C-alpha cells in the first residue's frame, strides 16, 4: 500500500468567494486568499479542519500567536469566543498556470436547515454559518502544504481490481472526489445514503461504476441506526477472485457495522478496508473531541 508523507500542515486565512446550493441539504462554499498559493493536496478524501467565527465576530478566534501551542490556547478560550472547529473534505481546487492554488471548494451538509424554513433548533453552528455565508466572510483553514499527506485516507493497494465505497451525506463530497480520481477501466460499486431525493447528484467518473442511492425520506424508519444499504450489501455478488479495496465513511455506528460485514462476513483482509467515522449519532464534534 502506498505510504503517505507525514506532511506539515499550516493555517490559511481565507474568505468566501461564492456559495451555491447543491441540493436539499448541501451547499458548496468557494474560498480564496493569497495564502492558498502554499496549499497542496492530492485530492481524494483529503481531510481539512475549518475554523468558523461565532455570530457577531468578524473572524474566527484562534491564538495563532502561540505558535505550536495554539491548540492548548484555543481549548482554554471560552466556548462562545473560540472559533468553531469542524472537519471537512476538500471537494475541489483550482490553480493558476504555475500550479499555485487559487480557490478551494468545500461542501457543507446543512443539518437542521432548509431553504423554506431556515435554521431550526437542531442546526449546529457550522450549518448555521454555511447557510448564511456571504462573499467576504472570513475563516481559517488548517490544511496541507504537501500534496501526499496523512490526511488522505483513500489508498487502495496496487493490486486492487474492485473498489467498494459506502457513504452517507457527510461523506458524499469525499466520495464524489474519489470517483473523479479513478481511472478508466476501474470497477467500482458505490452505495450512497442521503436524507432527501433532492440530494442525489450526478457523480462524474471515468471508472466503470455502479452507483446505488438510498433516500431516507422514503424509508419507514428514518433515523435508523443501521445503514439502509446493509441488506443490499449482504446480497451483492462480488466477482470471484477479485481483490477488492473497501472505503467506508459516515456515521460512526453505521461505519462500524459495515466494516464488520466486509471483514467478518465476507472475509476481506482488514488491511484492505479503510473506515472513517465522520460523526456519531447523538454527539457533537466537541463531545467527540472530549472523548478522544
Coordinates of C-alpha atoms in Angstrom, one line a residue:
X1 CA 0.0 0.0 0.0
X2 CA 1.2 3.5 -0.8
X3 CA 2.7 5.3 2.2
X4 CA 1.8 8.9 2.9
X5 CA 4.3 11.6 3.6
X6 CA 4.0 12.9 7.2
X7 CA 3.4 16.3 5.7
X8 CA 3.4 19.6 7.7
X9 CA 0.0 21.3 8.0
X10 CA -0.4 25.0 8.2
X11 CA -3.1 27.7 8.6
X12 CA -4.6 29.6 5.7
X13 CA -6.6 32.8 6.2
X14 CA -9.4 32.6 3.6
X15 CA -12.5 34.5 2.5
X16 CA -15.8 33.3 1.0
X17 CA -16.0 33.9 -2.8
X18 CA -19.3 32.3 -3.7
X19 CA -21.9 29.9 -2.3
X20 CA -24.1 27.5 -4.3
X21 CA -26.9 25.3 -3.1
X22 CA -26.4 21.7 -4.4
X23 CA -29.5 20.1 -3.1
X24 CA -31.9 19.9 -0.2
X25 CA -29.2 19.7 2.5
X26 CA -25.9 20.5 0.7
X27 CA -24.3 23.9 -0.1
X28 CA -20.9 24.5 -1.8
X29 CA -18.7 27.3 -0.5
X30 CA -15.8 28.5 -2.5
X31 CA -12.9 30.1 -0.7
X32 CA -9.9 32.1 -1.8
X33 CA -7.0 34.0 -0.3
X34 CA -3.3 34.9 -1.0
X35 CA -2.0 32.2 1.4
X36 CA -3.6 29.5 -0.7
X37 CA -0.6 29.6 -3.0
X38 CA 1.1 27.4 -0.4
X39 CA -1.8 24.9 -0.3
X40 CA -1.2 21.5 -1.8
X41 CA -3.4 18.4 -1.9
X42 CA -3.6 15.1 -3.8
X43 CA -7.4 15.3 -3.6
X44 CA -9.4 12.1 -3.0
X45 CA -10.8 12.2 0.6
X46 CA -8.5 15.0 1.7
X47 CA -9.5 16.0 5.3
X48 CA -9.3 19.6 6.4
X49 CA -10.0 21.5 9.7
X50 CA -12.1 24.6 9.3
X51 CA -12.4 27.3 11.9
X52 CA -15.5 29.5 11.8
X53 CA -16.5 32.6 13.7
X54 CA -19.4 32.9 16.1
X55 CA -22.3 35.2 15.1
X56 CA -21.2 38.8 15.7
X57 CA -17.4 38.0 15.2
X58 CA -15.7 39.4 12.1
X59 CA -13.2 36.5 12.1
X60 CA -12.6 33.2 13.9
X61 CA -10.6 33.4 17.1
X62 CA -7.6 31.1 17.1
X63 CA -4.5 32.1 19.1
X64 CA -2.0 31.7 16.3
X65 CA 0.4 33.9 18.1
X66 CA 1.1 31.0 20.4
X67 CA 2.8 29.1 17.5
X68 CA 2.8 25.3 18.2
X69 CA 0.9 25.9 21.4
X70 CA -2.2 27.3 19.5
X71 CA -4.2 24.1 20.2
X72 CA -3.9 24.4 24.0
X73 CA -4.6 28.1 23.9
X74 CA -7.6 27.6 21.7
X75 CA -9.0 24.9 24.1
X76 CA -8.6 27.3 27.0
X77 CA -10.7 30.1 25.4
X78 CA -14.3 30.5 26.5
X79 CA -16.6 28.4 24.3
X80 CA -18.5 31.4 23.0
X81 CA -15.3 33.1 22.0
X82 CA -13.0 30.4 20.5
X83 CA -13.6 29.6 16.9
X84 CA -15.9 26.7 15.9
X85 CA -13.8 23.9 14.6
X86 CA -15.2 21.3 12.2
X87 CA -13.7 18.7 9.9
X88 CA -14.5 18.7 6.2
X89 CA -13.3 17.2 3.0
X90 CA -11.8 19.1 0.2
X91 CA -14.2 18.9 -2.7
X92 CA -12.1 20.6 -5.3
X93 CA -9.4 23.2 -6.1
X94 CA -8.3 25.4 -8.9
X95 CA -4.8 26.5 -9.6
X96 CA -3.1 29.1 -11.8
X97 CA -0.7 28.4 -14.7
X98 CA 2.2 28.0 -12.2
X99 CA 0.3 25.4 -10.2
X100 CA -0.4 27.7 -7.3
X101 CA -3.8 27.0 -5.7
X102 CA -6.2 30.0 -6.1
X103 CA -9.5 28.6 -4.9
X104 CA -10.9 25.6 -3.0
X105 CA -14.4 24.2 -2.6
X106 CA -15.9 22.7 0.5
X107 CA -19.4 21.1 0.5
X108 CA -21.4 21.6 3.8
X109 CA -24.2 19.4 5.0
X110 CA -26.9 21.7 6.4
X111 CA -28.2 19.7 9.3
X112 CA -31.4 21.2 10.5
X113 CA -31.5 23.9 7.8
X114 CA -33.9 24.2 4.9
X115 CA -34.4 26.8 2.2
X116 CA -38.0 27.1 3.1
X117 CA -37.9 27.3 6.9
X118 CA -34.3 28.4 7.6
X119 CA -32.3 27.1 10.6
X120 CA -34.1 25.0 13.2
X121 CA -33.2 24.4 16.8
X122 CA -31.4 21.3 15.7
X123 CA -29.0 23.1 13.4
X124 CA -25.4 23.2 14.6
X125 CA -23.1 26.3 14.5
X126 CA -21.4 25.1 11.3
X127 CA -24.7 24.5 9.5
X128 CA -25.9 27.9 10.6
X129 CA -22.7 29.6 9.3
X130 CA -22.8 27.8 5.9
X131 CA -26.5 28.6 5.4
X132 CA -25.8 32.4 5.7
X133 CA -22.3 32.5 4.4
X134 CA -21.7 35.5 2.1
X135 CA -18.9 36.9 0.0
X136 CA -16.1 38.3 2.1
X137 CA -16.8 36.2 5.2
X138 CA -13.5 35.2 6.9
X139 CA -12.4 31.7 8.1
X140 CA -9.3 29.9 9.0
X141 CA -8.3 26.6 7.4
X142 CA -5.8 24.1 8.7
X143 CA -4.7 22.2 5.7
X144 CA -1.7 20.5 3.9
X145 CA 1.3 22.1 2.4
X146 CA 2.3 18.9 0.7
X147 CA 0.1 17.0 -1.8
X148 CA 0.6 13.5 -0.5
X149 CA -0.2 13.8 3.2
X150 CA -1.5 11.7 6.1
X151 CA -5.0 13.3 6.0
X152 CA -5.7 11.4 2.7
X153 CA -7.2 8.0 3.7
X154 CA -8.3 6.6 0.4
X155 CA -5.2 4.4 -0.5
X156 CA -6.1 1.2 -2.4
X157 CA -3.3 -1.4 -2.7
X158 CA -1.7 -1.5 -6.2
X159 CA -3.3 -4.9 -6.9
X160 CA -6.8 -3.7 -6.3
X161 CA -9.2 -4.7 -9.1
X162 CA -12.5 -3.7 -7.5
X163 CA -13.3 -0.5 -5.4
X164 CA -16.2 -0.7 -3.0
X165 CA -17.5 2.6 -1.5
X166 CA -20.2 3.4 1.1
X167 CA -21.0 6.9 2.3
X168 CA -23.7 8.9 3.9
X169 CA -24.3 12.6 3.1
X170 CA -21.4 13.8 5.2
X171 CA -19.0 11.6 3.1
X172 CA -20.7 12.4 -0.2
X173 CA -18.2 15.1 -1.1
X174 CA -15.3 12.7 -0.4
X175 CA -17.0 10.0 -2.5
X176 CA -17.5 12.4 -5.4
X177 CA -13.9 13.5 -5.2
X178 CA -12.6 9.9 -5.0
X179 CA -14.7 8.8 -8.0
X180 CA -13.3 11.7 -10.1
X181 CA -9.8 10.3 -9.5
X182 CA -10.5 6.7 -10.5
X183 CA -9.0 5.9 -13.9
X184 CA -11.0 4.4 -16.8
X185 CA -11.4 0.7 -16.5
X186 CA -11.6 0.6 -12.7
X187 CA -14.5 -1.4 -11.5
X188 CA -16.4 0.2 -8.6
X189 CA -19.5 -0.5 -6.6
X190 CA -20.9 2.5 -4.8
X191 CA -23.6 2.9 -2.2
X192 CA -24.7 6.4 -1.0
X193 CA -27.3 7.2 1.6
X194 CA -28.8 10.7 1.7
X195 CA -31.7 12.3 3.6
X196 CA -33.7 13.7 0.6
X197 CA -34.2 12.9 -3.0
X198 CA -33.0 16.4 -3.8
X199 CA -29.6 15.4 -2.6
X200 CA -29.0 12.8 -5.3
X201 CA -26.2 14.0 -7.6
X202 CA -24.8 13.1 -11.0
X203 CA -21.4 11.8 -9.9
X204 CA -18.7 12.1 -12.6
X205 CA -16.1 9.4 -13.1
X206 CA -14.2 7.6 -15.8
X207 CA -14.5 4.4 -13.8
X208 CA -16.9 1.5 -14.6
X209 CA -19.0 2.5 -11.6
X210 CA -22.3 1.0 -10.4
X211 CA -23.8 3.7 -8.1
X212 CA -26.9 3.0 -5.9
X213 CA -28.6 5.7 -3.9
X214 CA -30.7 5.3 -0.7
X215 CA -33.0 8.1 0.3
X216 CA -34.1 8.1 3.9
X217 CA -37.2 10.2 3.3
X218 CA -38.6 7.1 1.6
X219 CA -37.7 4.8 4.5
X220 CA -40.3 3.7 7.0
X221 CA -37.7 4.1 9.7
X222 CA -36.0 7.5 9.4
X223 CA -33.0 8.0 11.6
X224 CA -32.4 4.3 11.9
X225 CA -29.1 3.2 13.4
X226 CA -28.3 0.7 10.7
X227 CA -27.2 1.7 7.2
X228 CA -30.0 1.3 4.6
X229 CA -27.6 -0.4 2.3
X230 CA -26.7 -3.3 4.6
X231 CA -29.2 -5.8 3.3
X232 CA -28.3 -5.0 -0.3
X233 CA -24.6 -5.3 0.5
X234 CA -25.2 -8.7 2.0
X235 CA -27.0 -9.8 -1.2
X236 CA -24.4 -8.3 -3.5
X237 CA -22.3 -10.8 -5.5
X238 CA -18.7 -9.7 -5.9
X239 CA -16.6 -11.1 -8.8
X240 CA -14.9 -14.4 -8.0
X241 CA -11.2 -14.0 -7.3
X242 CA -11.5 -10.2 -7.1
X243 CA -9.1 -8.2 -4.9
X244 CA -11.4 -5.5 -3.5
X245 CA -10.5 -2.4 -1.6
X246 CA -13.2 -1.0 0.6
X247 CA -13.7 2.6 1.8
X248 CA -16.5 3.3 4.2
X249 CA -17.2 6.8 5.7
X250 CA -20.1 8.4 7.5
X251 CA -21.9 8.0 10.8
X252 CA -19.6 6.0 13.2
X253 CA -22.1 3.4 14.2
X254 CA -23.0 2.6 10.6
X255 CA -19.4 2.5 9.5
X256 CA -18.6 0.0 12.3
X257 CA -21.5 -2.3 11.1
X258 CA -20.4 -2.2 7.5
X259 CA -16.7 -2.8 8.4
X260 CA -17.9 -5.9 10.4
X261 CA -19.8 -7.0 7.3
X262 CA -16.9 -6.7 4.9
X263 CA -14.2 -8.1 7.3
X264 CA -16.3 -10.6 9.4
X265 CA -18.9 -11.8 7.0
X266 CA -17.1 -11.5 3.6
X267 CA -13.6 -12.3 4.9
X268 CA -11.9 -9.3 3.3
X269 CA -8.5 -8.6 4.7
X270 CA -8.9 -5.8 7.3
X271 CA -5.8 -4.1 5.8
X272 CA -7.8 -3.6 2.6
X273 CA -10.6 -1.8 4.4
X274 CA -10.5 1.9 5.2
X275 CA -13.2 3.1 7.6
X276 CA -13.7 6.7 8.9
X277 CA -16.4 7.8 11.3
X278 CA -17.2 11.4 10.2
X279 CA -19.7 11.9 13.0
X280 CA -21.5 9.9 15.7
X281 CA -25.3 9.9 16.3
X282 CA -26.3 12.0 19.3
X283 CA -22.9 13.6 19.8
X284 CA -21.4 17.0 18.7
X285 CA -17.9 17.2 17.4
X286 CA -16.9 19.0 20.6
X287 CA -18.2 16.0 22.6
X288 CA -16.3 13.6 20.3
X289 CA -13.2 15.6 20.7
X290 CA -13.5 15.5 24.5
X291 CA -13.9 11.7 24.3
X292 CA -10.7 11.3 22.3

